[in-house]
PDB file of C-alpha atoms in Angstrom:
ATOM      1  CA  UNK A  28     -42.206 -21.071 -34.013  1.00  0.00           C
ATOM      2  CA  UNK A  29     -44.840 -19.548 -36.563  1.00  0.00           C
ATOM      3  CA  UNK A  30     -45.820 -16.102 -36.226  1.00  0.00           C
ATOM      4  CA  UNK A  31     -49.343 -16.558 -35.992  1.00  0.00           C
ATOM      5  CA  UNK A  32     -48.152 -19.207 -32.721  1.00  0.00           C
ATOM      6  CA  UNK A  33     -46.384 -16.488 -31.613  1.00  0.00           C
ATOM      7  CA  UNK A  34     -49.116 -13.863 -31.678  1.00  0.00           C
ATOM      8  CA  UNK A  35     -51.230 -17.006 -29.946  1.00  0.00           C
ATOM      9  CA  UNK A  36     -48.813 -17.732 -27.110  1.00  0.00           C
ATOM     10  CA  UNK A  37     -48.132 -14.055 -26.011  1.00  0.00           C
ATOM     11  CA  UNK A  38     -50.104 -12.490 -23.117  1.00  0.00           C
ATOM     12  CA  UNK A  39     -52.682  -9.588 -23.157  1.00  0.00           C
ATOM     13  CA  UNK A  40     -50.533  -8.265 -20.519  1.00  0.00           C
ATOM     14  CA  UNK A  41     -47.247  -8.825 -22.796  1.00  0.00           C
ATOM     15  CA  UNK A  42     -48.586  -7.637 -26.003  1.00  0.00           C
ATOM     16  CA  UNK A  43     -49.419  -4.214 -24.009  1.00  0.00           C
ATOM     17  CA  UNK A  44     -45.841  -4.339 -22.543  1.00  0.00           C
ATOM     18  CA  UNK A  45     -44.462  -5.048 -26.476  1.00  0.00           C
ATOM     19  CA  UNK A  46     -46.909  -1.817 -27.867  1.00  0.00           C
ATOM     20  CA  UNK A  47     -45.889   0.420 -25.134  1.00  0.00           C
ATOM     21  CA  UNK A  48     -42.367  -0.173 -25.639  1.00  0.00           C
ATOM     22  CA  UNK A  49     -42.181  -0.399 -29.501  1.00  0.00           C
ATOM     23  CA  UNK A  50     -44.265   2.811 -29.196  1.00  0.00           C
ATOM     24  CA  UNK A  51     -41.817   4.408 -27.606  1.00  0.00           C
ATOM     25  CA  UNK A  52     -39.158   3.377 -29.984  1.00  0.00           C
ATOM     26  CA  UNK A  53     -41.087   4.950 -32.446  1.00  0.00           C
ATOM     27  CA  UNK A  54     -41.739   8.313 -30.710  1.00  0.00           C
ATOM     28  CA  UNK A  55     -38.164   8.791 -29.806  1.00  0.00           C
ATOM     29  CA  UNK A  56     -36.980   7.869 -33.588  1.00  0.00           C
ATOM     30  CA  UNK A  57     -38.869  10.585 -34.486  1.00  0.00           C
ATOM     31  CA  UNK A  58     -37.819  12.796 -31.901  1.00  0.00           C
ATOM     32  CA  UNK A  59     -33.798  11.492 -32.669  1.00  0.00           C
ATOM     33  CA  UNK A  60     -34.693  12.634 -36.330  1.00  0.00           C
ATOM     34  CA  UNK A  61     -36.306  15.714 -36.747  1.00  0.00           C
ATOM     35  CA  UNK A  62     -36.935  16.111 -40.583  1.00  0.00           C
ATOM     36  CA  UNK A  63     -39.093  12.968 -40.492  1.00  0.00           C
ATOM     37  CA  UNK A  64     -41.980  15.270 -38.468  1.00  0.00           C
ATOM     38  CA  UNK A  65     -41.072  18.269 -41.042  1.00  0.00           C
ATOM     39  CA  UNK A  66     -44.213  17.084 -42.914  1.00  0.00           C
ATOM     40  CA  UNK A  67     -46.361  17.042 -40.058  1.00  0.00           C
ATOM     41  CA  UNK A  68     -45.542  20.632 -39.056  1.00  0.00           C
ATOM     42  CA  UNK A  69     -45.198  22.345 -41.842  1.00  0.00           C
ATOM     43  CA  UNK A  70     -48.211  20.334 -43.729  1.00  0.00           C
ATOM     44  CA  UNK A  71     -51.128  22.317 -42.134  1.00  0.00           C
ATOM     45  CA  UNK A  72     -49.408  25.862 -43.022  1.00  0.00           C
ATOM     46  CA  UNK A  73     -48.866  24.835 -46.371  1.00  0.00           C
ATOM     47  CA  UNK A  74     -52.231  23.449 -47.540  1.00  0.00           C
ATOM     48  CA  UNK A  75     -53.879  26.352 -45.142  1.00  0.00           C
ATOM     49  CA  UNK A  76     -51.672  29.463 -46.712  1.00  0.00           C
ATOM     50  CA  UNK A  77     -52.264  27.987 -49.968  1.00  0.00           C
ATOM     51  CA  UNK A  78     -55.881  26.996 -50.039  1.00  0.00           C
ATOM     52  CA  UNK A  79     -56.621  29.788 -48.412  1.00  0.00           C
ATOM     53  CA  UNK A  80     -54.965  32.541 -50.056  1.00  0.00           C
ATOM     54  CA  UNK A  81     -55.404  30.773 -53.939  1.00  0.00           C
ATOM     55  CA  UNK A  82     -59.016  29.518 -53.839  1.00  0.00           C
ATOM     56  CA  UNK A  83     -60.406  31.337 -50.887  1.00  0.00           C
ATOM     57  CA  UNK A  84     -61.727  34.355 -53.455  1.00  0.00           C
ATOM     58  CA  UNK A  85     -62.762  32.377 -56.001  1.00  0.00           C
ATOM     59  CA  UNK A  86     -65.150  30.220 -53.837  1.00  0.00           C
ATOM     60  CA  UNK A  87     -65.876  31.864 -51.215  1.00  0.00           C
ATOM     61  CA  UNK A  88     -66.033  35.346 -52.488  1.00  0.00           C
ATOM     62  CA  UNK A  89     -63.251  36.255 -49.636  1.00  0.00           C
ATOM     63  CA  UNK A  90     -60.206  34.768 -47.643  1.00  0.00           C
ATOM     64  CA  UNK A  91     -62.446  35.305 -44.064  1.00  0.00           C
ATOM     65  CA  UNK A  92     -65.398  33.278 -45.165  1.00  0.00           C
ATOM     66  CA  UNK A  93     -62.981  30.405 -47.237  1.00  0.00           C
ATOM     67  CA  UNK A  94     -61.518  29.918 -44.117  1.00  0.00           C
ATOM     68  CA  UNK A  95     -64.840  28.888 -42.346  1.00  0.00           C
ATOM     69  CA  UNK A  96     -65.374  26.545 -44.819  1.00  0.00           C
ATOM     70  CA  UNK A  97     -62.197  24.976 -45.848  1.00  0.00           C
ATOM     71  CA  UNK A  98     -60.379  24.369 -42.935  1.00  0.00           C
ATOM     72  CA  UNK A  99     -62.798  22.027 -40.819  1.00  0.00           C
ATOM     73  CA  UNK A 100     -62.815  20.339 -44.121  1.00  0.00           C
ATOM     74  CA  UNK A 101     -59.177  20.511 -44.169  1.00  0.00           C
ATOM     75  CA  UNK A 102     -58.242  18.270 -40.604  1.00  0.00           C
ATOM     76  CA  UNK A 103     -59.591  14.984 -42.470  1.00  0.00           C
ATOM     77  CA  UNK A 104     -57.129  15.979 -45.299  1.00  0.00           C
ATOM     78  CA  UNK A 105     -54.182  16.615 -43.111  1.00  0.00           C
ATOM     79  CA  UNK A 106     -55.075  12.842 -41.382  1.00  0.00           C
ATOM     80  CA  UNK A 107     -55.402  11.477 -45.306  1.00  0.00           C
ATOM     81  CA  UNK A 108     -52.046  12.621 -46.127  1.00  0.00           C
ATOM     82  CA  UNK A 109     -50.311  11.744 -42.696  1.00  0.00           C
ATOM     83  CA  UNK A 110     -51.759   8.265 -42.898  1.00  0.00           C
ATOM     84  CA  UNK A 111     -50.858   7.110 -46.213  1.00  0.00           C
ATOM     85  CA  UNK A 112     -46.756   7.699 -45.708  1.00  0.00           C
ATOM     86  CA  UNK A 113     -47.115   5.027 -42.582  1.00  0.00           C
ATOM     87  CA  UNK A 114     -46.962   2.704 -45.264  1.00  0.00           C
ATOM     88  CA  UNK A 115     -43.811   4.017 -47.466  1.00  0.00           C
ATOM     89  CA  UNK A 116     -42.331   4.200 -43.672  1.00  0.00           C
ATOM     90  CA  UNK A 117     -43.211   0.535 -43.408  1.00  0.00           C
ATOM     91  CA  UNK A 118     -42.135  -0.613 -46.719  1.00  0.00           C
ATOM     92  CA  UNK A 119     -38.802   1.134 -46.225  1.00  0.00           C
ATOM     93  CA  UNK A 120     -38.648  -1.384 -42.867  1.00  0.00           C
ATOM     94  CA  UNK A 121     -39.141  -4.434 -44.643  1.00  0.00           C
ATOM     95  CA  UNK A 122     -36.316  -3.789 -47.325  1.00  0.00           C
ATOM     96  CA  UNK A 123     -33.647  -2.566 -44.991  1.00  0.00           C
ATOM     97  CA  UNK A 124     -33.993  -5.308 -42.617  1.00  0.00           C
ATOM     98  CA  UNK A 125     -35.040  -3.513 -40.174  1.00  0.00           C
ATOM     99  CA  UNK A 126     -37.966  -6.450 -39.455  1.00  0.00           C
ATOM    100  CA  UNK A 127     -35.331  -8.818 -39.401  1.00  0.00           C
ATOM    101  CA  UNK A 128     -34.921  -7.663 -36.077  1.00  0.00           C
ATOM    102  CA  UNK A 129     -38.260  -7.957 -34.968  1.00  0.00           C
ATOM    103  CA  UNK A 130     -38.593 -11.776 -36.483  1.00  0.00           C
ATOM    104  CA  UNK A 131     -36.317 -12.632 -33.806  1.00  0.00           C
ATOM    105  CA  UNK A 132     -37.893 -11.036 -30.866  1.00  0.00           C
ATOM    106  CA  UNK A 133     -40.277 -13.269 -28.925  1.00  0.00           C
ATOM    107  CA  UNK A 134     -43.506 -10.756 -29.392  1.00  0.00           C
ATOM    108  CA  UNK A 135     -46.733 -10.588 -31.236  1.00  0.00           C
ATOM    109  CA  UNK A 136     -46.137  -9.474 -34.499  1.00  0.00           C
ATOM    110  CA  UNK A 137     -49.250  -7.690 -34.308  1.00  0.00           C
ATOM    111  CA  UNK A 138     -48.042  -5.159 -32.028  1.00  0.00           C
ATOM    112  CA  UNK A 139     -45.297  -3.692 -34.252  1.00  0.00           C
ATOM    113  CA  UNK A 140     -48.382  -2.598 -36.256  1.00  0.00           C
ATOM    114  CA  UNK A 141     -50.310  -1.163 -33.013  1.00  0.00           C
ATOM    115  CA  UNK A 142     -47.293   0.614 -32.276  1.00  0.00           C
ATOM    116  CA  UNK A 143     -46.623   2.495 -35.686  1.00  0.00           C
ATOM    117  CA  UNK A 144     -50.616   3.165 -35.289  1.00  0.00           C
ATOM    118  CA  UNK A 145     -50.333   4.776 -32.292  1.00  0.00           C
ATOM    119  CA  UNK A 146     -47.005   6.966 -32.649  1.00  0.00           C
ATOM    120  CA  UNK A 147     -48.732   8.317 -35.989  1.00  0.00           C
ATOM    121  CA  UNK A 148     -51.565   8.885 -34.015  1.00  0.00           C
ATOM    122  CA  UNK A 149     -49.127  11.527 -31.904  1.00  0.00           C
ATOM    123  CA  UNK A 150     -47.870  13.033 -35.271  1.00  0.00           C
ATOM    124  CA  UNK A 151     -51.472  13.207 -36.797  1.00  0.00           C
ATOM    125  CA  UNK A 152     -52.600  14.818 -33.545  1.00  0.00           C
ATOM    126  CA  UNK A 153     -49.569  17.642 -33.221  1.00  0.00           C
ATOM    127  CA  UNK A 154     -50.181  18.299 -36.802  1.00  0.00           C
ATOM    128  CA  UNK A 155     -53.750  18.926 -36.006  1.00  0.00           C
ATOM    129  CA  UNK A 156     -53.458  20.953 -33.235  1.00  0.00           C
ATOM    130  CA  UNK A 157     -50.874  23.243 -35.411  1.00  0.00           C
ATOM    131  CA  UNK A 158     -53.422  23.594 -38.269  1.00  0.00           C
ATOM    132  CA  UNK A 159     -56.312  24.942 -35.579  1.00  0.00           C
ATOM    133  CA  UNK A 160     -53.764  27.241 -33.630  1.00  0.00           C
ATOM    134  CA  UNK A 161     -52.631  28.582 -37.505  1.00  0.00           C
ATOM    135  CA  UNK A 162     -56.022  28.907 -39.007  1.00  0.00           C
ATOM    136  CA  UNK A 163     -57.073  30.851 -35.675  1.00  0.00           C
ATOM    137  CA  UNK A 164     -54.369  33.014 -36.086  1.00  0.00           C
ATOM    138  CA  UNK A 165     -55.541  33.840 -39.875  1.00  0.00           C
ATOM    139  CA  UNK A 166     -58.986  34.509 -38.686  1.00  0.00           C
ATOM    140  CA  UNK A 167     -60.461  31.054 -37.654  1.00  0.00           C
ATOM    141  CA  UNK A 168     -63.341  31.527 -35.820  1.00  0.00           C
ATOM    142  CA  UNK A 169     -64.955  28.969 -33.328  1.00  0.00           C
ATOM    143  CA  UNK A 170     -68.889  29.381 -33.163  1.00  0.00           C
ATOM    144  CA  UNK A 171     -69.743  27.028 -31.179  1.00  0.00           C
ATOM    145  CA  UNK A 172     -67.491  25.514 -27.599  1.00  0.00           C
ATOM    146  CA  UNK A 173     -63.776  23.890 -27.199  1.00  0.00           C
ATOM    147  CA  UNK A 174     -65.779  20.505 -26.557  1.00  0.00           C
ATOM    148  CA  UNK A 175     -66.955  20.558 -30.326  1.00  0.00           C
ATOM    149  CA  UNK A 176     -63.023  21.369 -31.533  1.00  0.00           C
ATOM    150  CA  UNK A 177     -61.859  18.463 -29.497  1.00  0.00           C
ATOM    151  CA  UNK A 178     -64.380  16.277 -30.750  1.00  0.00           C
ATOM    152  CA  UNK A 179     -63.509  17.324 -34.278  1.00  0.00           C
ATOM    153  CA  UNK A 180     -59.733  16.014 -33.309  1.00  0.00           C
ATOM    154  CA  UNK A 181     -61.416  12.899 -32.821  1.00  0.00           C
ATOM    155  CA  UNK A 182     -63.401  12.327 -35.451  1.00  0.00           C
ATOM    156  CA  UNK A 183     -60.077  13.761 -37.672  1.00  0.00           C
ATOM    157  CA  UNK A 184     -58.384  10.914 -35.479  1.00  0.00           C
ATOM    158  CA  UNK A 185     -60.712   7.737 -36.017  1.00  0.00           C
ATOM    159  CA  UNK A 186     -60.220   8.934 -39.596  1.00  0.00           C
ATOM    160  CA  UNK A 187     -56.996   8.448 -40.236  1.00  0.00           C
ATOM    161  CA  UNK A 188     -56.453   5.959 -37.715  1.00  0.00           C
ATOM    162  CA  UNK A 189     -58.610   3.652 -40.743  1.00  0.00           C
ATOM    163  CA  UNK A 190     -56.684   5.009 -43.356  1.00  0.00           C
ATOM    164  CA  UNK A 191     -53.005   4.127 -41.445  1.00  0.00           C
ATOM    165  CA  UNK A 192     -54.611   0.572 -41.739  1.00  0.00           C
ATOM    166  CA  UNK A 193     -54.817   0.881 -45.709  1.00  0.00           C
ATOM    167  CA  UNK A 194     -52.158   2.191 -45.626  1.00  0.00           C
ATOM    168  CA  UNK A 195     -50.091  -0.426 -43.984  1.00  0.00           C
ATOM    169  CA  UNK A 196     -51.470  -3.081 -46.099  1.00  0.00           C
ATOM    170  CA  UNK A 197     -50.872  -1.241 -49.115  1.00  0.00           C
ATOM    171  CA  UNK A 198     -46.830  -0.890 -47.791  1.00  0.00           C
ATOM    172  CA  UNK A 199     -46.796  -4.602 -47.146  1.00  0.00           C
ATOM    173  CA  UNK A 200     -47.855  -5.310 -50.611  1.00  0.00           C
ATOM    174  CA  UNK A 201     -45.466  -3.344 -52.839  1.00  0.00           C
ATOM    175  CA  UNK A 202     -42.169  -3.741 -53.905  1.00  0.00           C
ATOM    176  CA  UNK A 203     -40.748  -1.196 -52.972  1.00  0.00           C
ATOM    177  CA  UNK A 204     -41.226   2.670 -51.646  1.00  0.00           C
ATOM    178  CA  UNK A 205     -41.804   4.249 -54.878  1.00  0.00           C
ATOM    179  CA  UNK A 206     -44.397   2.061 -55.816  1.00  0.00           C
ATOM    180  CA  UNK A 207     -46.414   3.049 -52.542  1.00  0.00           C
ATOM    181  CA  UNK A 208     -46.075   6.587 -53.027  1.00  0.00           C
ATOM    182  CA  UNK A 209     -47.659   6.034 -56.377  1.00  0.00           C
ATOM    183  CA  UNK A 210     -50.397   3.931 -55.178  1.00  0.00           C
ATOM    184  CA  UNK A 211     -50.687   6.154 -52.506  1.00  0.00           C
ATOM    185  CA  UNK A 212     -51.282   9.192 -54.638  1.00  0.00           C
ATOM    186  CA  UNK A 213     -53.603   7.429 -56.582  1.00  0.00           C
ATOM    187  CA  UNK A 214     -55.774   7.288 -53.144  1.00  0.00           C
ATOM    188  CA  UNK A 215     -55.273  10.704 -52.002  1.00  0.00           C
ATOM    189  CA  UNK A 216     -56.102  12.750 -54.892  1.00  0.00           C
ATOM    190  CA  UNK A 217     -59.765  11.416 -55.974  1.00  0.00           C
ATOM    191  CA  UNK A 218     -60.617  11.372 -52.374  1.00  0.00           C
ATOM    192  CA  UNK A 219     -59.787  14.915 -51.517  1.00  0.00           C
ATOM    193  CA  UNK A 220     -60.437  16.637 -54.584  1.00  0.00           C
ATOM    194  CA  UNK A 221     -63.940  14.339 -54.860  1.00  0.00           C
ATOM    195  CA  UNK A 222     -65.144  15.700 -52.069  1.00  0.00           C
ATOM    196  CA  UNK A 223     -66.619  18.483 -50.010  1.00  0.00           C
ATOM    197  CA  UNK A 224     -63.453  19.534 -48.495  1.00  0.00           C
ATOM    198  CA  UNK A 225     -62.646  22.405 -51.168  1.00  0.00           C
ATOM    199  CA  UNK A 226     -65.384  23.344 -52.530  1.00  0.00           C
ATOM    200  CA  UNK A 227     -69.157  22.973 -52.250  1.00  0.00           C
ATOM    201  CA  UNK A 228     -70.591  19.810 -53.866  1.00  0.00           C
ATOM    202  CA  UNK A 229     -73.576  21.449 -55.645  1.00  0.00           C
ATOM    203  CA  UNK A 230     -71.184  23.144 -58.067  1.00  0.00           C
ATOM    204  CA  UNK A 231     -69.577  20.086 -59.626  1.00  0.00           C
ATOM    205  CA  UNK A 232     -71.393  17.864 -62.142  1.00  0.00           C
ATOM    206  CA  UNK A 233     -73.610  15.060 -61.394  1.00  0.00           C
ATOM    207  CA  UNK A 234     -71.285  12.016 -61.671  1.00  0.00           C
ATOM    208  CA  UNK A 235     -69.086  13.629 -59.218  1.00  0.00           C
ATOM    209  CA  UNK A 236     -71.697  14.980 -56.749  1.00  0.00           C
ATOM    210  CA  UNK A 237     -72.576  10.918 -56.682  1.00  0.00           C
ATOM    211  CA  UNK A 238     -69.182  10.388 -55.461  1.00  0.00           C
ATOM    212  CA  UNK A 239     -68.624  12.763 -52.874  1.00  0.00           C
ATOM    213  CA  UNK A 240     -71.654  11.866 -51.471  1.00  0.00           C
ATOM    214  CA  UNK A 241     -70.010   8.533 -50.704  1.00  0.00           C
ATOM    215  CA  UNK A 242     -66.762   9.969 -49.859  1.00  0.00           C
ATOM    216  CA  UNK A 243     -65.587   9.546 -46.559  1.00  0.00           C
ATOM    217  CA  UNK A 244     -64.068  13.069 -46.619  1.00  0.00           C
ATOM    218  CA  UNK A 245     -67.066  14.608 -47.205  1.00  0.00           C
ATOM    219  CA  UNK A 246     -68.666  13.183 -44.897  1.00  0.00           C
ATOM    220  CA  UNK A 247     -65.913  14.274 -42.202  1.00  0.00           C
ATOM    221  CA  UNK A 248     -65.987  17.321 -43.544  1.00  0.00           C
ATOM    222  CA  UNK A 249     -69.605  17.895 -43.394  1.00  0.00           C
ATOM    223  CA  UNK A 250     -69.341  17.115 -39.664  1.00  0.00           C
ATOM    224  CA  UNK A 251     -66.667  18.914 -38.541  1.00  0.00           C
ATOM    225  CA  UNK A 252     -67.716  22.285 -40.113  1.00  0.00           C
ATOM    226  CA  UNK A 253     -71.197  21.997 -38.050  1.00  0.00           C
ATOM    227  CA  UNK A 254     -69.028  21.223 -35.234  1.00  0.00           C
ATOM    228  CA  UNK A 255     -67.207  24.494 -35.601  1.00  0.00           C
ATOM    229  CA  UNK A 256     -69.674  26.513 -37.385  1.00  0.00           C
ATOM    230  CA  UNK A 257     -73.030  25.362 -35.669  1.00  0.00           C
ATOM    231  CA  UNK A 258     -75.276  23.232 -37.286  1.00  0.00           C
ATOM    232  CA  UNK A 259     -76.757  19.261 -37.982  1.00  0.00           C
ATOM    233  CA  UNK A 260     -74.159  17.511 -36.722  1.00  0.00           C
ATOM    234  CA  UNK A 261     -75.690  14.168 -36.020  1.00  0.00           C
ATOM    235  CA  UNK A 262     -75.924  12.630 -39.293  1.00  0.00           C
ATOM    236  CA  UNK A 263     -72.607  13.511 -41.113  1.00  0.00           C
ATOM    237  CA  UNK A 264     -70.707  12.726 -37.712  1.00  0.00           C
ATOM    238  CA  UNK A 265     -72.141   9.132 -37.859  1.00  0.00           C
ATOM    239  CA  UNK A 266     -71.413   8.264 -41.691  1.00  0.00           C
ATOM    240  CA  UNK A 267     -67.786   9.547 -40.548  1.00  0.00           C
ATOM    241  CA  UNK A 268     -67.162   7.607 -37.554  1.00  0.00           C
ATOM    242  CA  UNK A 269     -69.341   4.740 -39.370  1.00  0.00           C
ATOM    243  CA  UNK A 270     -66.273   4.678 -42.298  1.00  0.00           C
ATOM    244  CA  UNK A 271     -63.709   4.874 -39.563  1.00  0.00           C
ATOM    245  CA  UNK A 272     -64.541   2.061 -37.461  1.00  0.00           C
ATOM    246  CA  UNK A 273     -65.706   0.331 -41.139  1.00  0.00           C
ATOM    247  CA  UNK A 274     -61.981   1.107 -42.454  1.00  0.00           C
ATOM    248  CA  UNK A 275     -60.305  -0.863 -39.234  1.00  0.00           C
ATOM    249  CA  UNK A 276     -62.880  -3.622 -38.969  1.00  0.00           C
ATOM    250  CA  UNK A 277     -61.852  -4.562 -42.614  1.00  0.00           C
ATOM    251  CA  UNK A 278     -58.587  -3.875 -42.837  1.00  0.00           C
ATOM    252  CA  UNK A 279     -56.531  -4.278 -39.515  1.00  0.00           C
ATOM    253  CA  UNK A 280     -57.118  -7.926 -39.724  1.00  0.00           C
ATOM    254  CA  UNK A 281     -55.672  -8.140 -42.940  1.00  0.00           C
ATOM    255  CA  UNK A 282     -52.790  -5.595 -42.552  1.00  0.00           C
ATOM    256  CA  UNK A 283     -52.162  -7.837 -39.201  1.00  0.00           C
ATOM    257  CA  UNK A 284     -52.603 -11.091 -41.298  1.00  0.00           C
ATOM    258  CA  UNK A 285     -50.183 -10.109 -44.131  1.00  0.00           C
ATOM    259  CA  UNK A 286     -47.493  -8.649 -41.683  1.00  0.00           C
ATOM    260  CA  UNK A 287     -47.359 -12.506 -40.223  1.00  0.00           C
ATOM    261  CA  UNK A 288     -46.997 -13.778 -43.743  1.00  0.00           C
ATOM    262  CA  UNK A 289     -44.397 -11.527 -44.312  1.00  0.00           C
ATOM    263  CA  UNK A 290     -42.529 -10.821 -41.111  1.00  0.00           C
TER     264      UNK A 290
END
C-alpha cells in the first residue's frame, strides 16, 4: 500500500488517535532524556543575560529600558531558534531508521509530522514561559494586562509553529544533520539580526530598513512590544499572524507531501 493510500484510507477519528499517541511518544522521549530540553531552558537566560547585559547600554542608554524593548522582541526569536532544530531532530530519524518503524505501522504518515509539531509546540511554550518569568525577575515590566502576555504566547506560538513547517521540509531534504544546521543558520541569522528584534530599525541603512520591514520578526516583534508596553497593536499583530498562517498554508502540504515520498 502507498503512503499517500494510506493517509487516504485512515479515519479522522484514527489519525487523531495516531497524533495523540505519537505525541505522547514524543513528550515522554523528551522527558526520558533530559539534555534534549537543555536548549529550551537554558535558551531564554542565555540570549536574555546576554542581550541584555551586552547591548542593553549601548541601545537603550540602560539595562531597565533594553529590557522593555528587547525582550517582547525576543519570544519570536526564542520560537525561530526552537523551530529550526525540529528538522536536524527529523533528519537524524530518517538516517537511523528510526522511520523504518513508522513505514510499517498502518497510520497516516501525516501525523508523525502533526505530532513532532505539537510536542515542539510544548517545548516552545515552556521555553517561553521561562523567558517571561526570567525577564520579570530582571526588571520586566507588564504595562498593560495578563490577557495581552498570553496573547503574545500565541502569536510567539503561530510563529514558530510556521517555521517548524520549514523546518521539517528543510530536514527532509538534506543529507544529513550537519547540512541542516548549516542551512538552518543560514535562516536564522538574517532574520533575527534583519529585524526589529535588537535594535530599532531607523538606525540601520536603507537597504536593510527595506528588509526588516518585510521580516516576519519584526513584525512579531512590533506586536508583541505594544502588547506589553501599550500601544497600536492591530496592524503589526495582523502582518504576524498573516506570515504564520501564510508559512503553514505553503509549507505543511509540502513538508506532508515530501515525508510520503520519503517515508
Amino acid at each position: 500500500m502507498s503512503a499517500y493510500a494510506a493517509d487516504q484510507r485512515t479515519s479522522l477519528r484514527a489519525s487523531a488517535h495516531h497524533i495523540g499517541a505519537l505525541t505522547r511518544r514524543n513528550l515522554m522521549r523528551m522527558k526520558a532524556d533530559p539534555e534534549s530540553l537543555l536548549d529550551a531552558l537554558l535558551m531564554p537566560i542565555l540570549f536574555t543575560v546576554l542581550f541584555v547585559y551586552v547591548f542593553g547600554g549601548a541601545v537603550a542608554g540602560n539595562s531597565h529600558n533594553y529590557i522593555q524593548y528587547m525582550i517582547p522582541g525576543l519570544f519570536g526569536q526564542i520560537g525561530l531558534s526552537l523551530a529550526m532544530a525540529v528538522g536536524t531532530g527529523l533528519n537524524v530519524d530518517f538516517t537511523s531508521g528510526v522511520m523504518d518503524r513508522f513505514r510499517t505501522m498502518p497510520i497516516a504518515r501525516s501525523s508523525v509530522l502533526v505530532a513532532k509539531l505539537l510536542a515542539e509546540s510544548c517545548r516552545s511554550a515552556v521555553s517561553l514561559v521561562i523567558l517571561v518569568l526570567f525577564a520579570m525577575c530582571l526588571g520586566l515590566r507588564v504595562h498593560t494586562n495578563p490577557l495581552n502576555v498570553l496573547a503574545t504566547l500565541g502569536l510567539a506560538l503561530a510563529f514558530g509553529t510556521g517555521m517548524v513547517w520549514v523546518s521539517m521540509l528543510l530536514g527532509m531534504a538534506m543529507k544529513n544533520a550537519q547540512a541542516m544546521q548549516g542551512v538552518a543558520m543560514l535562516v536564522i541569522v538574517p532574520l533575527q539580526f534583519g529585524s526589529s528584534t535588537f535594535a530599532p530599525v531607523h538606525s540601520m541603512p536603507g537597504w536593510l530598513q527595506a528588509f526588516t520591514k518585510i521580516n516576519p520578526l519584526s513584525s512579531l516583534a512590533d506586536a508583541s512590544r505594544a502588547l506589553i508596553n501599550g500601544g497600536p497593536v492591530l496592524h503589526p499583530a495582523l502582518l504576524a499572524l498573516a506570515w504564520s498562517v501564510g508559512l503553514t498554508a505553503v509549507f505543511a502540504p509540502l513538508a506532508v507531501a515530501r515525508f510520503r515520498k520519503r517515508a
